[in-house]
XYZ file of C-alpha atoms in Angstrom:
191
model
C -22.304 -111.298 -198.413
C -22.057 -107.529 -198.126
C -24.962 -105.708 -196.557
C -26.961 -102.570 -197.264
C -26.025 -99.998 -194.599
C -29.100 -98.027 -193.506
C -28.566 -94.487 -192.200
C -31.547 -92.780 -190.557
C -32.708 -90.694 -187.604
C -34.451 -92.502 -184.743
C -37.704 -90.611 -185.255
C -38.006 -92.421 -188.628
C -37.654 -95.897 -187.085
C -41.135 -96.985 -188.164
C -40.518 -96.202 -191.858
C -37.035 -97.732 -191.671
C -38.515 -100.899 -190.139
C -40.784 -101.161 -193.196
C -37.725 -100.916 -195.462
C -35.947 -103.610 -193.416
C -39.008 -105.884 -193.636
C -39.063 -105.564 -197.433
C -35.320 -106.190 -197.730
C -35.632 -109.254 -195.476
C -38.584 -110.613 -197.531
C -36.391 -110.326 -200.630
C -33.367 -112.025 -199.028
C -31.325 -108.809 -199.081
C -29.047 -108.460 -196.079
C -28.924 -105.100 -194.367
C -27.037 -103.461 -191.525
C -28.879 -101.285 -189.036
C -27.321 -100.071 -185.805
C -29.984 -101.186 -183.335
C -29.898 -104.770 -184.638
C -26.204 -105.276 -185.380
C -24.298 -103.463 -182.624
C -23.842 -105.819 -179.684
C -23.594 -104.576 -176.088
C -19.998 -103.802 -175.132
C -19.028 -102.960 -178.724
C -17.375 -99.659 -179.628
C -20.379 -98.410 -181.573
C -18.596 -95.701 -183.587
C -16.035 -98.253 -184.782
C -18.782 -100.766 -185.623
C -20.636 -98.152 -187.680
C -17.490 -97.059 -189.526
C -16.610 -100.675 -190.393
C -20.162 -101.400 -191.543
C -20.159 -98.350 -193.828
C -16.755 -99.312 -195.256
C -17.844 -102.905 -195.847
C -21.349 -102.116 -197.097
C -22.593 -103.107 -200.526
C -24.679 -99.907 -200.508
C -25.249 -96.884 -198.296
C -28.961 -96.135 -197.986
C -29.449 -92.582 -196.660
C -33.004 -92.058 -195.392
C -33.711 -88.324 -195.535
C -36.834 -86.742 -194.051
C -38.296 -83.604 -192.495
C -37.296 -85.052 -189.120
C -33.690 -85.244 -190.333
C -33.843 -81.634 -191.569
C -35.213 -80.418 -188.229
C -32.338 -81.926 -186.241
C -29.421 -79.622 -185.498
C -27.263 -82.586 -184.451
C -27.552 -86.233 -185.393
C -25.256 -89.221 -185.794
C -26.680 -89.574 -189.294
C -24.555 -86.553 -190.280
C -21.415 -88.397 -189.146
C -22.459 -91.466 -191.136
C -23.064 -89.368 -194.239
C -19.666 -87.670 -193.919
C -17.975 -91.100 -193.706
C -20.026 -92.318 -196.665
C -19.101 -89.261 -198.753
C -15.394 -89.973 -198.116
C -15.897 -93.515 -199.424
C -18.087 -92.339 -202.300
C -15.319 -89.998 -203.519
C -13.036 -93.023 -204.004
C -15.590 -95.042 -205.950
C -16.412 -94.899 -209.650
C -18.319 -91.663 -210.285
C -21.501 -93.529 -211.191
C -21.225 -96.520 -208.852
C -24.746 -96.376 -207.409
C -23.300 -97.173 -203.961
C -24.863 -94.138 -202.239
C -28.657 -94.312 -202.469
C -30.616 -91.307 -201.177
C -34.199 -92.011 -200.132
C -36.803 -89.380 -199.273
C -39.114 -90.673 -196.556
C -41.016 -87.374 -196.614
C -41.003 -84.171 -198.645
C -37.610 -82.729 -197.720
C -34.323 -81.424 -199.073
C -31.251 -83.554 -199.540
C -28.195 -81.847 -198.013
C -25.661 -80.350 -200.382
C -22.561 -82.195 -199.134
C -19.733 -81.873 -201.651
C -18.918 -85.271 -203.179
C -16.166 -83.996 -205.466
C -15.799 -83.014 -209.113
C -18.268 -80.161 -208.669
C -21.094 -82.468 -207.558
C -23.106 -82.670 -204.344
C -25.420 -85.264 -202.821
C -28.265 -83.353 -204.457
C -26.937 -84.476 -207.856
C -27.446 -88.166 -207.033
C -30.780 -89.527 -208.225
C -32.961 -90.366 -205.235
C -35.967 -92.550 -204.513
C -39.160 -90.833 -203.347
C -40.763 -93.248 -200.920
C -43.081 -90.517 -199.642
C -44.789 -90.138 -203.027
C -45.220 -93.833 -203.836
C -43.922 -96.290 -201.254
C -44.480 -99.445 -203.340
C -42.793 -98.029 -206.424
C -39.850 -96.737 -204.371
C -39.233 -99.964 -202.472
C -39.630 -102.049 -205.651
C -37.093 -99.891 -207.510
C -34.655 -100.226 -204.600
C -35.018 -104.010 -204.443
C -34.817 -104.411 -208.238
C -31.636 -102.338 -208.380
C -29.934 -104.286 -205.579
C -30.963 -107.672 -206.998
C -29.860 -106.693 -210.516
C -26.461 -105.601 -209.198
C -26.117 -108.811 -207.147
C -26.864 -110.871 -210.264
C -24.306 -108.910 -212.287
C -21.671 -109.444 -209.594
C -22.494 -113.166 -209.501
C -22.194 -113.358 -213.306
C -18.761 -111.671 -213.085
C -17.608 -114.282 -210.559
C -18.687 -117.169 -212.805
C -17.166 -115.532 -215.876
C -13.792 -115.041 -214.159
C -13.846 -118.603 -212.832
C -14.508 -120.104 -216.264
C -11.941 -117.805 -217.870
C -9.280 -119.048 -215.440
C -10.364 -122.659 -216.011
C -10.054 -122.150 -219.775
C -6.535 -120.696 -219.459
C -5.506 -123.466 -217.050
C -6.778 -126.178 -219.401
C -4.979 -124.543 -222.334
C -1.659 -124.424 -220.493
C -2.081 -127.971 -219.251
C -2.780 -129.164 -222.796
C 0.356 -127.463 -224.136
C 2.487 -129.048 -221.448
C 1.032 -132.516 -221.908
C 1.707 -132.319 -225.651
C 5.234 -131.110 -224.990
C 4.453 -127.785 -226.664
C 5.106 -125.796 -223.497
C 8.487 -124.706 -224.820
C 9.081 -121.045 -224.245
C 7.450 -120.882 -220.851
C 9.658 -119.306 -218.241
C 11.717 -121.838 -216.274
C 10.487 -120.361 -212.980
C 6.965 -121.355 -213.968
C 7.875 -125.037 -214.057
C 7.310 -125.334 -210.302
C 3.643 -124.515 -210.858
C 1.297 -127.523 -210.425
C 0.116 -127.246 -214.026
C 3.670 -128.049 -215.196
C 4.098 -130.813 -212.653
C 1.017 -132.690 -213.847
C 2.229 -132.744 -217.419
C 5.882 -133.407 -216.715
C 7.309 -136.332 -218.625
C 9.764 -138.546 -216.870
């Protein structure tokens, strides 16, 4: 299962730990550097792979982030913006969170939009409401993805059964000869 990548500055570790606790309680997997990067691992590579493979990118903005002149969170955001530009314009993959009253940076995400144009969650105003909205959104999306998997499976089963039925009845005339090596043709072959 893909994980929620959490980007933050170390000085916000306490608030981020609260987010992780809530995600864990709701069986939502997350990726956070200090838990997932093993000793001896190339940490920049591990972070890049986790961002690329993430189900979501949760960017935790705060006054502490704004006050930093340099932070690895900036590198993570730049990588995330590159990925975001390739996704559907309204994918919901990049989730900005305000841990305190602060500004969201104006990184260009393409098509005349910036990160400031993405709707954000305000944890600093109402923690419970913010965390509940985050969890509801992730769970809803997981359920939709699961429904898509089942729908595609049953659609393929339906097509397979239809082809098999045609072959068994001898009505498979017109199918391409190259297809006759397919197992569905083999099972209905008459000898």
